[in-house]
CSV table of N, CA and C in Angstrom, one decimal:
chain,number,residue,atom,x,y,z
A,185,MET,N,5.9,4.5,10.8
A,185,MET,CA,5.7,5.9,11.1
A,185,MET,C,5.9,6.8,9.9
A,186,GLY,N,5.2,7.8,9.8
A,186,GLY,CA,5.4,8.8,8.7
A,186,GLY,C,6.4,9.8,9.1
A,187,THR,N,6.3,10.9,8.4
A,187,THR,CA,7.3,12.0,8.7
A,187,THR,C,6.8,12.7,10.0
A,188,GLY,N,7.8,13.1,10.8
A,188,GLY,CA,7.4,13.8,12.1
A,188,GLY,C,7.0,12.8,13.2
A,189,GLY,N,7.1,11.5,12.9
A,189,GLY,CA,6.7,10.5,13.9
A,189,GLY,C,5.2,10.3,14.0
A,190,GLU,N,4.4,10.8,13.1
A,190,GLU,CA,3.0,10.6,13.0
A,190,GLU,C,2.6,9.5,12.1
A,191,ALA,N,1.6,8.8,12.4
A,191,ALA,CA,1.1,7.7,11.5
A,191,ALA,C,0.7,8.3,10.1
A,192,PRO,N,1.1,7.7,9.1
A,192,PRO,CA,0.8,8.2,7.7
A,192,PRO,C,-0.7,8.1,7.5
A,193,ASN,N,-1.2,9.1,6.7
A,193,ASN,CA,-2.6,9.0,6.4
A,193,ASN,C,-2.8,8.6,4.9
A,194,ALA,N,-1.7,8.2,4.3
A,194,ALA,CA,-1.7,7.7,2.9
A,194,ALA,C,-0.7,6.6,2.8
A,195,PRO,N,-0.9,5.7,1.8
A,195,PRO,CA,0.1,4.7,1.6
A,195,PRO,C,1.5,5.3,1.3
A,196,MET,N,2.5,4.6,1.9
A,196,MET,CA,3.9,5.0,1.7
A,196,MET,C,4.7,3.9,1.0
A,197,ALA,N,5.7,4.3,0.3
A,197,ALA,CA,6.5,3.3,-0.4
A,197,ALA,C,8.0,3.7,-0.4
A,198,LEU,N,8.9,2.7,-0.4
A,198,LEU,CA,10.3,2.9,-0.6
A,198,LEU,C,10.8,1.8,-1.5
A,199,VAL,N,11.3,2.1,-2.7
A,199,VAL,CA,11.8,1.2,-3.7
A,199,VAL,C,13.2,1.6,-3.9
A,200,GLU,N,14.1,0.6,-3.8
A,200,GLU,CA,15.5,0.8,-4.1
A,200,GLU,C,15.9,-0.2,-5.2
A,201,ILE,N,16.6,0.3,-6.2
A,201,ILE,CA,17.1,-0.6,-7.3
A,201,ILE,C,18.6,-0.3,-7.4
A,202,ARG,N,19.3,-1.4,-7.6
A,202,ARG,CA,20.8,-1.3,-7.8
A,202,ARG,C,21.1,-1.7,-9.2
A,203,ILE,N,21.9,-0.9,-9.9
A,203,ILE,CA,22.3,-1.2,-11.2
A,203,ILE,C,23.8,-1.0,-11.3
A,204,SER,N,24.4,-1.6,-12.4
A,204,SER,CA,25.8,-1.4,-12.6
A,204,SER,C,26.1,0.0,-13.0
A,205,GLN,N,27.0,0.6,-12.4
A,205,GLN,CA,27.4,2.0,-12.7
A,205,GLN,C,27.6,2.2,-14.2
A,206,GLY,N,27.0,3.2,-14.7
A,206,GLY,CA,27.2,3.6,-16.1
A,206,GLY,C,26.4,2.7,-17.1
A,207,SER,N,25.5,1.8,-16.6
A,207,SER,CA,24.8,0.9,-17.5
A,207,SER,C,23.5,1.5,-18.1
A,208,ASN,N,23.1,2.6,-17.5
A,208,ASN,CA,21.9,3.3,-18.0
A,208,ASN,C,22.1,4.8,-18.1
A,209,THR,N,21.4,5.4,-19.0
A,209,THR,CA,21.5,6.8,-19.2
A,209,THR,C,20.6,7.5,-18.1
A,210,ASP,N,20.8,8.8,-17.9
A,210,ASP,CA,20.0,9.6,-17.0
A,210,ASP,C,18.5,9.5,-17.4
A,211,GLU,N,18.3,9.5,-18.7
A,211,GLU,CA,16.9,9.4,-19.2
A,211,GLU,C,16.3,8.1,-18.9
A,212,GLU,N,17.0,7.0,-19.0
A,212,GLU,CA,16.5,5.7,-18.7
A,212,GLU,C,16.2,5.6,-17.2
A,213,LYS,N,17.1,6.1,-16.3
A,213,LYS,CA,16.8,6.1,-14.9
A,213,LYS,C,15.6,6.9,-14.5
A,214,ALA,N,15.5,8.1,-15.1
A,214,ALA,CA,14.3,8.9,-14.9
A,214,ALA,C,13.0,8.2,-15.3
A,215,ALA,N,13.1,7.5,-16.4
A,215,ALA,CA,11.9,6.8,-16.9
A,215,ALA,C,11.5,5.7,-16.0
A,216,PHE,N,12.5,5.0,-15.5
A,216,PHE,CA,12.3,3.9,-14.5
A,216,PHE,C,11.6,4.5,-13.2
A,217,VAL,N,12.1,5.6,-12.7
A,217,VAL,CA,11.6,6.2,-11.5
A,217,VAL,C,10.1,6.5,-11.8
A,218,ALA,N,9.8,7.2,-12.9
A,218,ALA,CA,8.5,7.6,-13.2
A,218,ALA,C,7.5,6.4,-13.3
A,219,GLN,N,8.0,5.3,-14.0
A,219,GLN,CA,7.2,4.1,-14.1
A,219,GLN,C,7.0,3.4,-12.8
A,220,ALA,N,8.0,3.4,-12.0
A,220,ALA,CA,7.9,2.8,-10.7
A,220,ALA,C,6.9,3.5,-9.8
A,221,PHE,N,6.9,4.8,-9.8
A,221,PHE,CA,5.9,5.6,-9.1
A,221,PHE,C,4.5,5.4,-9.6
A,222,ALA,N,4.4,5.3,-10.9
A,222,ALA,CA,3.0,5.0,-11.5
A,222,ALA,C,2.5,3.7,-11.0
A,223,ALA,N,3.4,2.6,-11.0
A,223,ALA,CA,3.0,1.3,-10.6
A,223,ALA,C,2.6,1.3,-9.1
A,224,LEU,N,3.4,2.0,-8.3
A,224,LEU,CA,3.2,2.1,-6.8
A,224,LEU,C,1.8,2.8,-6.6
A,225,GLN,N,1.6,3.8,-7.3
A,225,GLN,CA,0.3,4.6,-7.2
A,225,GLN,C,-0.8,3.7,-7.5
A,226,ALA,N,-0.7,3.0,-8.6
A,226,ALA,CA,-1.8,2.1,-9.1
A,226,ALA,C,-2.1,1.0,-8.1
A,227,HIS,N,-1.1,0.4,-7.5
A,227,HIS,CA,-1.3,-0.8,-6.7
A,227,HIS,C,-1.5,-0.4,-5.2
A,228,LEU,N,-0.9,0.7,-4.7
A,228,LEU,CA,-1.1,1.1,-3.3
A,228,LEU,C,-2.0,2.2,-3.1
A,229,GLY,N,-2.0,3.2,-4.0
A,229,GLY,CA,-2.7,4.4,-3.7
A,229,GLY,C,-4.1,4.4,-4.2
A,230,GLY,N,-4.4,3.7,-5.3
A,230,GLY,CA,-5.7,3.8,-5.9
A,230,GLY,C,-6.0,5.2,-6.3
A,231,SER,N,-7.1,5.7,-5.8
A,231,SER,CA,-7.5,7.1,-6.1
A,231,SER,C,-6.9,8.1,-5.2
A,232,SER,N,-6.2,7.7,-4.1
A,232,SER,CA,-5.5,8.6,-3.2
A,232,SER,C,-4.1,8.7,-3.6
A,233,PRO,N,-3.5,9.9,-3.5
A,233,PRO,CA,-2.0,10.0,-3.8
A,233,PRO,C,-1.2,9.3,-2.7
A,234,LEU,N,0.0,8.8,-3.1
A,234,LEU,CA,0.9,8.2,-2.1
A,234,LEU,C,1.4,9.3,-1.2
A,235,ALA,N,1.8,8.9,0.0
A,235,ALA,CA,2.3,9.9,1.0
A,235,ALA,C,3.5,10.6,0.4
A,236,GLU,N,3.7,11.8,0.8
A,236,GLU,CA,4.8,12.6,0.3
A,236,GLU,C,6.2,12.0,0.6
A,237,ALA,N,6.2,11.2,1.7
A,237,ALA,CA,7.5,10.5,2.1
A,237,ALA,C,7.6,9.1,1.4
A,238,SER,N,7.3,9.1,0.1
A,238,SER,CA,7.5,7.9,-0.7
A,238,SER,C,8.6,8.1,-1.7
A,239,TYR,N,9.5,7.1,-1.8
A,239,TYR,CA,10.7,7.3,-2.6
A,239,TYR,C,11.0,6.1,-3.5
A,240,VAL,N,11.6,6.4,-4.7
A,240,VAL,CA,12.2,5.4,-5.6
A,240,VAL,C,13.6,5.9,-5.8
A,241,THR,N,14.6,5.1,-5.5
A,241,THR,CA,16.0,5.4,-5.6
A,241,THR,C,16.7,4.4,-6.6
A,242,VAL,N,17.6,5.0,-7.4
A,242,VAL,CA,18.4,4.2,-8.3
A,242,VAL,C,19.8,4.3,-7.8
A,243,LEU,N,20.4,3.2,-7.3
A,243,LEU,CA,21.8,3.3,-6.8
A,243,LEU,C,22.7,2.6,-7.8
A,244,GLU,N,23.7,3.3,-8.2
A,244,GLU,CA,24.7,2.8,-9.1
A,244,GLU,C,25.9,2.2,-8.4
A,245,VAL,N,26.1,0.9,-8.6
A,245,VAL,CA,27.2,0.2,-8.0
A,245,VAL,C,28.3,-0.1,-9.0
A,246,PRO,N,29.6,0.1,-8.7
A,246,PRO,CA,30.6,-0.2,-9.6
A,246,PRO,C,30.5,-1.7,-10.0
A,247,ALA,N,30.8,-2.0,-11.2
A,247,ALA,CA,30.7,-3.4,-11.7
A,247,ALA,C,31.5,-4.4,-10.9
A,248,GLN,N,32.7,-3.9,-10.5
A,248,GLN,CA,33.6,-4.8,-9.8
A,248,GLN,C,33.1,-5.1,-8.4
A,249,HIS,N,32.0,-4.4,-7.9
A,249,HIS,CA,31.5,-4.7,-6.6
A,249,HIS,C,30.3,-5.7,-6.6
A,250,TRP,N,30.0,-6.2,-7.7
A,250,TRP,CA,28.9,-7.2,-7.8
A,250,TRP,C,29.6,-8.6,-7.7
A,251,GLY,N,28.9,-9.5,-7.0
A,251,GLY,CA,29.3,-10.9,-7.0
A,251,GLY,C,28.4,-11.8,-7.9
A,252,TYR,N,29.0,-12.7,-8.6
A,252,TYR,CA,28.2,-13.5,-9.5
A,252,TYR,C,28.5,-15.0,-9.2
A,253,GLY,N,27.4,-15.8,-9.3
A,253,GLY,CA,27.6,-17.2,-9.1
A,253,GLY,C,28.0,-17.7,-7.8
A,254,GLY,N,27.7,-16.9,-6.7
A,254,GLY,CA,28.0,-17.4,-5.4
A,254,GLY,C,29.3,-16.9,-4.9
């Protein structure tokens, strides 16, 4: 469902990426978001814009909260 409970009339996307807290600058995160939206638009939207309710989020997780090797 789209916003307001109505079926979307354009492709929608939600991308979440998790990175170690402090590992990237604000500029690097902004560049990732812009490039991710461009890729989503190219692959999902074609010549139509993505639905307004499309999101790319960068979540920063403290390094000690990651588990490695099982």
